[in-house]
């Protein structure tokens, strides 16, 4: 049980970077960008192919980031310069990327098991620090001892660093214009910002994060597969929506933290769901969809119930008030 | 300051829905001119504003700002010279951003946006001082989301955002029409104050004749895509609503089409 939750959290931090990318397009730019399903794999494919050809894994991951930026920017160009509807721009790019990803990999699956990756390098370097012994003795009471804390802690740090950089960016002059573009596009033009380029840049950045996350997932899982991006946008949305529902959205700083939290909670829910005897690995997408549905519907139902209770209380108060008034009238008439 | 030469615009040309929105419009504004524009619905007022701001492009004719030909310049490029307030109080601000963030966005109208912080301590002090001139207490709510403000407050903020960077040209498109009378009076008063303070060259569309008479040094009446009447200086000061209606009847030989123009 604890092992499952531990690795769910590990994966959660890596997928959180993808979720931050989805947050940027979906919430900040108000652009439901389906490119994500393709660009996630593009990141994985670029990193995997570079790694098996002997490139430094860190450099390979950075290259994945760049590839994702290009993919997102093309979606932005389709929408702004090509005047194609946002959803359709994303879908077209997603389908185009499927073939491009196959071309990059040369086959449908590239294993990385014997390769040196970011994960193996971190794990090796970590062993020398001896932090594992300290942490393991701290949690010794639980009877659970993970193989290594390296991935867990470095990926958590990485997700937080990405979050902080995103927070900072959104506070800059360009960042303000980016946010306003998603909030009130005509107004941004009237203050001399070029919304076309802001959308292209924003989608580029969003997909850069998604592809970077894809590169890390490939190295974490030990393979890149052409189908690994299917439904990724829904997982991203699940993380964003769960995070917002659980942790709030009062400010950008809060919202991005919520997205990381949402990504982890999603992984944990999924890990626990898969432990149910009846469910199989193939049910993952169904479970994801159901999680998103619940996350979307439950807050509405809760709000409706609250409103109903409020009205009922008011009506009762009013009824009591009238009763008292009635009593007074009776009194006066006597 | 602003020069419109031989501007024409036709929508849906060659179809049954063809509509001539503007017919050879000529208009020149000297620096410091405050021109009010009245006219019934469909007279071409908004089309003219949109052609000046670059949201629409004319079929023929030239738009010059500060002597510079901006006819082909895109909306966001032209915005360097132009401050705008729209009819809809929701149109001029970003609801999910705070008051200071909105002001910071407007502050960059004339500058290239960089990766420096949008709101700095220095700017915040400046915003606070500027907001005080509105007398709405917004200077104490710098971190409130603009979506939480009332329509009147949002329109006052929009007006401030459009003007505090001293644009070469200020376009007001029925900016008080969607407000209740008290709020409309407030925003009208603020408009007067601000335009005087910064000596802004201003073009204001309104449906309210009384407002059109009270504000500005020049008045233009438009109908069916043409400027049909113009008055300035003393001549404008002497005008009354009745005179305007008579004038319209004399020129067009019909009752002023829009009830709104009379009642508004």
XYZ file of C-alpha atoms in Angstrom, chain B residues 2 4 26-30 32-40 43-46 48-49 52 169-176 187-189 191-192 195-196 200-223 226-233 235-241 244 256:
79
model
C -6.328 63.201 -36.179
C -9.749 61.354 -41.713
C -13.637 64.016 -43.834
C -12.730 65.103 -40.337
C -9.766 66.883 -38.799
C -9.101 67.311 -35.101
C -6.661 69.948 -33.870
C -6.783 69.606 -27.672
C -10.058 69.346 -29.580
C -12.863 67.582 -27.716
C -15.432 66.502 -30.291
C -18.764 64.934 -29.382
C -20.571 62.840 -31.991
C -24.323 62.253 -32.021
C -26.514 60.395 -34.468
C -29.170 57.720 -34.610
C -25.437 56.414 -38.577
C -21.886 55.066 -38.766
C -20.537 56.450 -35.496
C -19.150 53.170 -34.211
C -15.902 55.451 -37.714
C -14.493 54.836 -34.228
C -9.806 55.113 -36.305
C -6.058 60.572 -29.095
C -8.823 59.451 -26.730
C -11.798 57.536 -28.155
C -14.910 57.239 -25.998
C -17.576 55.015 -27.518
C -20.823 55.671 -25.597
C -18.865 54.986 -22.454
C -21.646 56.109 -20.110
C -18.129 59.101 -15.213
C -19.086 62.114 -17.350
C -17.682 64.443 -14.706
C -14.172 62.455 -18.251
C -14.364 66.218 -18.229
C -9.557 65.489 -20.537
C -8.956 68.993 -19.184
C -6.362 65.232 -24.464
C -7.586 65.311 -28.038
C -10.874 63.468 -27.662
C -13.597 61.948 -29.810
C -16.723 60.947 -27.900
C -19.738 59.122 -29.293
C -22.921 59.549 -27.288
C -26.646 58.987 -27.581
C -27.255 61.596 -24.951
C -27.714 64.994 -26.666
C -27.572 66.889 -23.450
C -24.173 65.294 -22.677
C -22.984 66.045 -26.210
C -23.854 69.690 -25.723
C -22.330 70.001 -22.280
C -18.963 68.418 -23.079
C -16.332 69.441 -25.588
C -15.658 72.340 -27.890
C -17.021 70.781 -31.080
C -20.102 68.759 -31.987
C -20.772 66.549 -34.988
C -24.063 65.034 -36.084
C -23.933 61.917 -38.268
C -26.624 60.247 -40.325
C -22.253 61.082 -43.410
C -21.406 64.042 -41.228
C -24.492 66.240 -41.730
C -23.964 68.965 -39.177
C -21.053 70.490 -37.339
C -20.758 73.227 -34.758
C -17.833 74.506 -32.731
C -16.827 77.186 -30.270
C -21.845 78.366 -32.080
C -21.811 75.067 -30.171
C -22.259 76.757 -26.808
C -25.414 78.411 -28.110
C -26.920 75.082 -29.227
C -29.864 73.455 -27.466
C -31.449 70.020 -27.848
C -30.306 70.225 -32.839
C -35.037 62.400 -35.911
